[in-house]
Tab-separated table of C-alpha atoms in Angstrom:
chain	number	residue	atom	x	y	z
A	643	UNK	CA	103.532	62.260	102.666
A	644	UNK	CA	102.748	59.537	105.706
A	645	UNK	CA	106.256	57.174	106.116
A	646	UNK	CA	105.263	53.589	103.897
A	647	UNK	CA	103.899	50.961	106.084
A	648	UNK	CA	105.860	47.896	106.613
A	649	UNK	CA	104.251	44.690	105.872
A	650	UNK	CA	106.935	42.375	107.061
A	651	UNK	CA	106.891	41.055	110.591
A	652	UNK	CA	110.245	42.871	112.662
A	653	UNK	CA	112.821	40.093	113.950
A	654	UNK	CA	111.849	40.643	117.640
A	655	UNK	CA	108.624	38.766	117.486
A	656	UNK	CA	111.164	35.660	117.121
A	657	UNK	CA	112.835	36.418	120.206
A	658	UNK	CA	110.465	34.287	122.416
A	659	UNK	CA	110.040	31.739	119.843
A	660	UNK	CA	113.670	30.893	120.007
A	661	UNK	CA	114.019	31.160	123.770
A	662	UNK	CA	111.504	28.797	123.892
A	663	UNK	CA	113.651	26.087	121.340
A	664	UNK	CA	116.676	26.680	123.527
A	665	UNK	CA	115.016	25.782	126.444
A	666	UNK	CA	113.487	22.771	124.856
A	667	UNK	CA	117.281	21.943	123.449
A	668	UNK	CA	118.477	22.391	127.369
A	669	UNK	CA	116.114	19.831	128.523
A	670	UNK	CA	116.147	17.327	125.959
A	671	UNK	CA	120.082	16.876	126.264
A	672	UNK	CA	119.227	15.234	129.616
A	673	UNK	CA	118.364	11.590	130.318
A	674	UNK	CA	114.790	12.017	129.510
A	675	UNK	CA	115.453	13.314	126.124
A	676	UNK	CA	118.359	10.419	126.160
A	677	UNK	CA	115.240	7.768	126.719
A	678	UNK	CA	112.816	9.708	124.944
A	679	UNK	CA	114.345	9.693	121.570
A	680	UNK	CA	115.589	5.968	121.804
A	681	UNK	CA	111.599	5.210	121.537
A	682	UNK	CA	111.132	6.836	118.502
A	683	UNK	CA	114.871	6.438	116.751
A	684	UNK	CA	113.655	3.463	114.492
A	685	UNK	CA	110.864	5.666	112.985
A	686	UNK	CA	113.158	9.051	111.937
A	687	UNK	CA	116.275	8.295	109.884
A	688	UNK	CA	119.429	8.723	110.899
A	689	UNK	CA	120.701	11.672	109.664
A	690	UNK	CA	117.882	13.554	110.962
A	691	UNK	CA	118.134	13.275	114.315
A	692	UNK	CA	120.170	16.039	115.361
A	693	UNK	CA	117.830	18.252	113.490
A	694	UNK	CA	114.650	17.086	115.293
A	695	UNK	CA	113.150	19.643	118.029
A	696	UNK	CA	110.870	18.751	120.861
A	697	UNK	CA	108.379	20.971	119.873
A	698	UNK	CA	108.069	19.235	116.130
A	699	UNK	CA	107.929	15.627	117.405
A	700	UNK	CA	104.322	14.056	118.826
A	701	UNK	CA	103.298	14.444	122.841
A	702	UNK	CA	103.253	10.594	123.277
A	703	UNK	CA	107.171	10.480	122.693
A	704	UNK	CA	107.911	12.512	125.854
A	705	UNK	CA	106.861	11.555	129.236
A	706	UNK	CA	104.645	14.364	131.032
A	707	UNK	CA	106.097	17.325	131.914
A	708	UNK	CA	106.438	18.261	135.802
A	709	UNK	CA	104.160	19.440	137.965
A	710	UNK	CA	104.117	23.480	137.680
A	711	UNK	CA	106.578	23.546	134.128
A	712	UNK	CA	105.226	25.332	131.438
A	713	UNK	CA	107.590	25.425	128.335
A	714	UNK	CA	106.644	29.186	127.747
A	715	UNK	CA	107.690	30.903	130.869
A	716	UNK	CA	110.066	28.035	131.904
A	717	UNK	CA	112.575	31.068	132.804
A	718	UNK	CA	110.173	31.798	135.613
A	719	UNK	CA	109.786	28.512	137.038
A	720	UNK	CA	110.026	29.528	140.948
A	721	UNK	CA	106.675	31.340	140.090
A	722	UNK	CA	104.780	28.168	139.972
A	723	UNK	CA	105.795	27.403	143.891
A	724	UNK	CA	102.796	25.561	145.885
A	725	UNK	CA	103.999	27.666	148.728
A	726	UNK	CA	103.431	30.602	147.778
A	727	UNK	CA	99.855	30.366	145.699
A	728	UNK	CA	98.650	28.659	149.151
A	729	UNK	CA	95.234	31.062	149.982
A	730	UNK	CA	94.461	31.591	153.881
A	731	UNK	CA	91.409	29.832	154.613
A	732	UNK	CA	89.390	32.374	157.078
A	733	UNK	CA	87.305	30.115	159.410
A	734	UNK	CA	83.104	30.946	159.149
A	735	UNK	CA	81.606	33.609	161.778
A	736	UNK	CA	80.020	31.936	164.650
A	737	UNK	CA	76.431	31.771	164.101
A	738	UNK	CA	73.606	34.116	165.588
A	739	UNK	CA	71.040	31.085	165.755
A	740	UNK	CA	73.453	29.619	168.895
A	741	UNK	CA	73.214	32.667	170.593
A	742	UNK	CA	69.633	33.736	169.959
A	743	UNK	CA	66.982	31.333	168.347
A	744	UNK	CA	64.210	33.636	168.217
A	745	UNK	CA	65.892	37.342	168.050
A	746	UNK	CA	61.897	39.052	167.298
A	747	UNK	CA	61.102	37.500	170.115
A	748	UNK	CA	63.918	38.864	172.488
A	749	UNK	CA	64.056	42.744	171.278
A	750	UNK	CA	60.227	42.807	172.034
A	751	UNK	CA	60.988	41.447	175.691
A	752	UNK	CA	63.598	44.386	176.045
A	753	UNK	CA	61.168	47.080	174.555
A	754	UNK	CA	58.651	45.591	177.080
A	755	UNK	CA	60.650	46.015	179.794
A	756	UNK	CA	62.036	49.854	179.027
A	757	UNK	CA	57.975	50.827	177.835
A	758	UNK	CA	56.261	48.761	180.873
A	759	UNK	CA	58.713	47.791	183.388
A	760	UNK	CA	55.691	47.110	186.181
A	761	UNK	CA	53.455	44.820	183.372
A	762	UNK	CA	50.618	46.267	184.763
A	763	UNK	CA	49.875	47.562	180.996
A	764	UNK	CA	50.621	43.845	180.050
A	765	UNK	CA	48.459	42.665	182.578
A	766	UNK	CA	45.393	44.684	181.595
A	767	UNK	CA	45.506	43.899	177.979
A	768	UNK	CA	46.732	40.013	178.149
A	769	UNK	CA	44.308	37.473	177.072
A	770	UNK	CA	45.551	34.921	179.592
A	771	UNK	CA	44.381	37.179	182.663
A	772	UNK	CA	40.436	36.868	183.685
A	773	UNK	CA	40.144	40.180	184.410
A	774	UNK	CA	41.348	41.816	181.443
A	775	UNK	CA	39.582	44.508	179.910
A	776	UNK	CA	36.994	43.758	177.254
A	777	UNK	CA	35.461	45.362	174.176
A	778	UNK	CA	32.342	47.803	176.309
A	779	UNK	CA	34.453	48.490	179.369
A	780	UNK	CA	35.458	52.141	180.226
A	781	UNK	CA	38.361	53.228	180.211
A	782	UNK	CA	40.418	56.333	181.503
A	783	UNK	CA	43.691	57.163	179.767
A	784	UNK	CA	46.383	59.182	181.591
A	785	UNK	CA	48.329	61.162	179.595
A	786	UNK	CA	51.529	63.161	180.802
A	787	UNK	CA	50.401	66.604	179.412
A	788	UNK	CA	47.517	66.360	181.202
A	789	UNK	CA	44.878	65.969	178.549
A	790	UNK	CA	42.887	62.703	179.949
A	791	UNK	CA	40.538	60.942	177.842
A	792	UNK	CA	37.879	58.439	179.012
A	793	UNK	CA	35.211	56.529	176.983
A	794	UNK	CA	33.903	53.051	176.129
A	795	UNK	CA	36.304	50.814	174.345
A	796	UNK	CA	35.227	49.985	170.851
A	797	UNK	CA	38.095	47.813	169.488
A	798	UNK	CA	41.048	46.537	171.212
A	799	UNK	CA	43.810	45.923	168.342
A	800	UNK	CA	46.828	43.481	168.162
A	801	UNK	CA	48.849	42.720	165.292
A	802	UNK	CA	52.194	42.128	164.383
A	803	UNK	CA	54.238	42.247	167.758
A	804	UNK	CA	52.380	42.933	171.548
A	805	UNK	CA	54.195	46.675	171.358
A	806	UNK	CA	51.452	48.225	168.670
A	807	UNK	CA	48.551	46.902	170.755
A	808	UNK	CA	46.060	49.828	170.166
A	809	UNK	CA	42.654	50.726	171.884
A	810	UNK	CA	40.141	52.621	170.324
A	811	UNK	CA	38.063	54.980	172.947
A	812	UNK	CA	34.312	56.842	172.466
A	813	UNK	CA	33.335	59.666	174.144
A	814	UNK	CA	31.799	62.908	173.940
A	815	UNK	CA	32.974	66.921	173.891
A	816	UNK	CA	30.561	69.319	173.692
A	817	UNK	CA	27.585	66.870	172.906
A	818	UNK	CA	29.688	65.490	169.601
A	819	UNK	CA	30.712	62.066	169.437
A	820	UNK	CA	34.815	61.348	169.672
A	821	UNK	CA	36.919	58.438	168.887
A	822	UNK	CA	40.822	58.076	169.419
A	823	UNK	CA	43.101	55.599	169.063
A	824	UNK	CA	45.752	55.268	172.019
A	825	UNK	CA	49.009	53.003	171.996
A	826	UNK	CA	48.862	51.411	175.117
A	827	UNK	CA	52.816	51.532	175.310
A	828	UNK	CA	53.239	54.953	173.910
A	829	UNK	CA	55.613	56.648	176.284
A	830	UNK	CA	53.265	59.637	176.469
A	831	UNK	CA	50.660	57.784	177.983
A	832	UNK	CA	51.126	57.621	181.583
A	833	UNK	CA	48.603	55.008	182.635
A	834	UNK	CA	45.180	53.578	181.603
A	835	UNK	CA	42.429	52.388	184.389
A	836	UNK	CA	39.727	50.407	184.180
A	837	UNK	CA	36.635	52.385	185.048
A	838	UNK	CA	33.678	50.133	184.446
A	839	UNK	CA	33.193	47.261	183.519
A	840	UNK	CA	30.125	45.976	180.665
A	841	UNK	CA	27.561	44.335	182.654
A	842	UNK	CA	26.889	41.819	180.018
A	843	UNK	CA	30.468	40.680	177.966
A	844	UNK	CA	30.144	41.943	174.270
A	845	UNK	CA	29.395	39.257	171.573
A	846	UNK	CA	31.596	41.036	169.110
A	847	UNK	CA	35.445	42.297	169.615
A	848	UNK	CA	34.257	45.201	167.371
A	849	UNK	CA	31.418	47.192	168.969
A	850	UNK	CA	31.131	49.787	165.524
A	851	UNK	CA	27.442	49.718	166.170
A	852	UNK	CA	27.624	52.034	169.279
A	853	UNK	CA	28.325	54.882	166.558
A	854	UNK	CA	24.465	54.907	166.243
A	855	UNK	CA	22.711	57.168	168.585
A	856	UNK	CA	20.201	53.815	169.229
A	857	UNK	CA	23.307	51.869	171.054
A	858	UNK	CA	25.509	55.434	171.918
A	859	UNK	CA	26.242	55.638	175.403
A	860	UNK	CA	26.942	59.582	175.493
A	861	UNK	CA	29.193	61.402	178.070
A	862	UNK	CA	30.944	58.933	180.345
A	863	UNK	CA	32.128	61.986	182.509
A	864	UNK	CA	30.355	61.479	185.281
A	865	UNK	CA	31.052	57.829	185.680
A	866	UNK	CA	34.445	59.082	185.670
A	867	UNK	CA	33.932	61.081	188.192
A	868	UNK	CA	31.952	59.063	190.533
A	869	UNK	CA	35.375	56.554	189.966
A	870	UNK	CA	37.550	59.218	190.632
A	871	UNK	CA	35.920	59.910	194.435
A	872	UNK	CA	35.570	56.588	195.690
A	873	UNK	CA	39.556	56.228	194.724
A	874	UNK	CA	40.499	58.917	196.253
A	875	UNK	CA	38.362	57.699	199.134
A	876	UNK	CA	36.184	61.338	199.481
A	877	UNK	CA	33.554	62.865	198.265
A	878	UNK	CA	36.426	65.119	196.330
A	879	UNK	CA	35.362	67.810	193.747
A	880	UNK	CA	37.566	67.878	190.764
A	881	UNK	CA	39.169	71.017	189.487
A	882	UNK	CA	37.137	72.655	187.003
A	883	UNK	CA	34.089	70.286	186.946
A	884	UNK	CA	30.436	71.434	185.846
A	885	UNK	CA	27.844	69.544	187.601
A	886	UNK	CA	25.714	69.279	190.561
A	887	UNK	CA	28.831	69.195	192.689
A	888	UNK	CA	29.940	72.225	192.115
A	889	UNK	CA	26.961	74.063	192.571
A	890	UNK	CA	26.050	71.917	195.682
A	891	UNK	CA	29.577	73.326	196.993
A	892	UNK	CA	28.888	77.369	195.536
A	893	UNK	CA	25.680	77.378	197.294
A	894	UNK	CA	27.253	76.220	200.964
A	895	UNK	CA	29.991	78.697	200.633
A	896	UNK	CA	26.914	81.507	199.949
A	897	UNK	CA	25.380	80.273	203.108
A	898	UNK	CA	28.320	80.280	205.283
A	899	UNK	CA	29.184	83.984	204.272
A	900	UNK	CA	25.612	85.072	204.961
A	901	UNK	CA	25.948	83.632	208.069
């Protein structure tokens, strides 16, 4: 069988109770508990007033109690020290807005000057310049593996930040129509010339209607080419070209070995 369960309280729960009335005796033998009970000696009788604790008697007989004293831990009273609950005030960081109103602003100029440190990219796309390139023109984009592209520009894109300005390009492989998109500060594009200009300036930034084979310009190749000479100030034959220039230049060489 379980031990019986005792149902009366053990004596030890009165130890703090009575530490607490000998405190309260301790500080009522003072002056304060000298003036204190003079107030209220006319309304408890005289033989009673030994007997009388502090904790018993009303709050408005006893002036307040001092700052930091609490009757039940008044053993521990250097606890309560203003000293040492002080909490270190930690001054605010300084603020970013001093140092850099417009931070967008700021990383794009730094990405602008890593991806395009001549601006000639800036130049040839910036709205402010009259001799930008337009929606129409032709364009020739230089990549560095060596696969170059050229066609008209359809749509010239900007949005968001001047670093995803986009250009779309037509041309033709093989007889088929082909469209790419190019990021004109991609690092893998090495440069992008302006091969042609529209004779007449587009009404529309979007020229989508060139897809039909009514408005379709075809193979800008030998545009390209003809640009390609007079810049490299000769009548030049590029490697691997298919044209009248090369068999102009197959049927000399025939002649001279005859000869």
């Amino acid at each position: 069988m379980s031990a019986p369960i005792h149902t009366a309280r053990p004596l030890a729960g009165f130890k703090q109770a009575l530490r607490q009335c000998r405190a309260e005796r301790q500080q009522c033998s003072s002056s304060r508990r000298t003036y204190a009970m003079a107030s209220i000696s006319e309304d408890i009788p005289q033989q009673r007033q030994r007997e009388v604790y502090p904790s018993l008697m009303p709050k408005s007989a006893f002036p307040p109690p001092s700052k930091g004293f609490r009757p039940s831990v008044a053993t521990k009273q250097n606890r309560f020290d203003e000293s040492a609950r002080r909490i270190p005030t930690i001054p605010p960081p300084r603020s970013t807005l001093k140092l850099c109103k417009d931070p967008i602003a700021k990383l794009c100029a730094d990405q602008l000057a890593v991806l395009d440190p001549t601006g000639a990219r800036t130049r040839l796309f910036s709205p402010t310049n009259p001799d930008h390139a337009n929606p129409g023109d032709i364009l020739l984009v230089r990549l560095k593996n060596g696969d170059d592209f050229a066609g008209v520009c359809l749509n010239i894109r900007q949005r968001n930040s001047p670093i995803d300005t986009a250009i779309l390009l037509r041309g033709q492989l093989t007889r088929v129509g082909v469209e790419m998109w190019f990021k004109v500060y991609s690092p893998n594009v090495e440069g992008i010339e302006l091969v042609q200009r529209k004779q007449r300036r587009a009404r529309r930034a979007k020229l989508y209607y060139m897809r039909h084979p009514k408005h379709d310009m075809g193979s800008v190749e030998g545009i390209v080419r003809n640009y390609q000479k007079t810049k490299l100030g000769g009548n030049l034959v590029i490697r691997g070209s298919k044209g009248k220039d090369a068999k102009s230049k197959n049927k000399k060489n025939k002649k001279s070995g005859k000869k």
